[in-house]
Amino acid sequence: MELDFERCYRAVDSRDQRFDGWFYTGVTSTGIYCRPSCPAMTPKRRNVRFFPSAAAAQGAGLRACRRCRPDAAPGSPQWDVRADVVGRAMRLIADGVVDRDGVPGLASRLGYTERHLHRMLHAELGAGPLALARAQRAQTARTLIETTAMGMAEIAFAAGFGSVRQFNDTIREVYAAPPSELRITRGRQPVPAGAGTITLRLAYRPPLHAAALLDFLAVRALPGVEEVRDGTYHRGLRLPRGTGEAVLTPADGHVVATLRLTDMRDLAPAVARCRRLLDLDADPEAVDATLATDPALAGAVAVEPGVRLPRAVDGFEIALRAITTQQISLASAKTTLTHLLLATNRVDHEVCVEETASAGRRLHDQRDEPLGVFAGAEEVLRVGDEGFRMPAARRETIRALAREVVEGRLDLDPGGDREETVRRLTALPGIGAWTAGYVAMRALGDPDVLLPTDLAVRRGATALGLPDTPTTLDAYADRWRPWRSYAVIRLWRAA
């Protein structure tokens, strides 16, 4: 990836935090690398090199700055939205695929040979998949060292290292200090918060319209699985090695995340999925700048800057929700989904019955039991007809979807091929352009999806004085490319 030296240097000289995560600044005279907004004195030009990834900086023999914490910067918006192989690979690496399945597993998911995948990643990011995964393991280990009282051997394996020696060597190389020193220099011992519980900050690029995110999630929250309460989002998580619960509270410049995990090795995937759910790696200024050129949206952008695209922690869940919501209200869909979750024994019986009696009613604030997780494809296939509470054709569409996922023909993860996924979805009976587009937007993170037939989208268009027939709205929306998904969120809010 080409990095323009002058543009990068100007960003570093002005300490512009909008570029954090876009690139990393290597200072050859000190042997460290920083984020562009590092508050330290601006280095001289002759001592500066720019890198497209932290792994590339580490490969050049540089260690992470202890002052600006470059490993805690938001992810690059480029890898967050790109639909090509490199973008898909970065999302899968962030989800821990290399740690779980190795480079062969990553290459298999993407449909390329290991050699060609290494070549593509190195050309774009200056590092191969192993180096990128190693940089992530080092960041995960540092988080565990500084925020938990776990022993170093436990941390080593929880972060994904193959041995304690490998863990010690990597931490020394990346941070120029042994693991024990990182814990001491933290300034205080971590406060025990219960086994498997970690609290950390998830950085984002401002502005962030937190109310829009919470409003969107609250109206769709399923009892026993998720809820929004007192400005905080609570969510049960299905993770590669177990389950967990995320408690996410937006704050100034970051989101406070408390994660309760049954297996600490799921920390990196849990963080990646929470970041994707809240769209924390987006570049809101780029999105808003494009949408604000349309006079119809300019007022909304000015009043509510930083509206994000709520995504997903589980692609199958989003697809099942989309099918269930076809031609019925959100409240009715929540009732139907609640019955289905009850049938899969994933939600407490009393909670389900209470919510079914009054769809949309918030759970009791004093609820202390952990949240459950949404049903998986295999569990849905085991549910009898009585558990669906929907027309037979829609029930069979959901079963067809679940079979495609279970048999590996349909990839609804963030690393899936968007075009192929949409093609396979629309080939299923009962799934049309709206459903496939909704899944592409939320499950796959496609930033440029328009839903011109959506009733709420058309109502929002009418409220803003825009064309409101599917054909005319579709033609008009070309001016919003490549951020039409964000325009959809704003039209929903206008409705």
mmCIF file of C-alpha atoms in Angstrom, residues 9 37-38 95 156 199 225 261 272 276 281 285 293 326 343 368 441 450 461:
data_model
loop_
_atom_site.group_PDB
_atom_site.id
_atom_site.type_symbol
_atom_site.label_atom_id
_atom_site.label_comp_id
_atom_site.label_asym_id
_atom_site.label_seq_id
_atom_site.Cartn_x
_atom_site.Cartn_y
_atom_site.Cartn_z
ATOM 1 C CA TYR A 9 4.016 13.688 7.970
ATOM 2 C CA SER A 37 -1.631 11.525 17.201
ATOM 3 C CA CYS A 38 1.196 10.644 19.627
ATOM 4 C CA ASP A 95 -11.621 -12.658 14.627
ATOM 5 C CA ALA A 156 0.248 -16.742 27.272
ATOM 6 C CA THR A 199 -12.881 -4.283 31.355
ATOM 7 C CA VAL A 225 -30.219 -12.225 24.701
ATOM 8 C CA LEU A 261 -15.926 -14.939 28.992
ATOM 9 C CA ALA A 272 -13.487 -7.738 17.213
ATOM 10 C CA ARG A 276 -17.965 -4.444 14.383
ATOM 11 C CA ASP A 281 -13.512 1.361 12.938
ATOM 12 C CA GLU A 285 -15.953 12.320 8.724
ATOM 13 C CA THR A 293 -23.215 17.253 -0.151
ATOM 14 C CA GLN A 326 -40.408 -9.701 6.184
ATOM 15 C CA ALA A 343 -38.017 -23.562 21.526
ATOM 16 C CA ASP A 368 -28.804 -10.694 37.671
ATOM 17 C CA MET A 441 -25.374 -4.386 5.138
ATOM 18 C CA LEU A 450 -29.593 0.729 -0.539
ATOM 19 C CA ALA A 461 -37.316 9.794 1.988
#
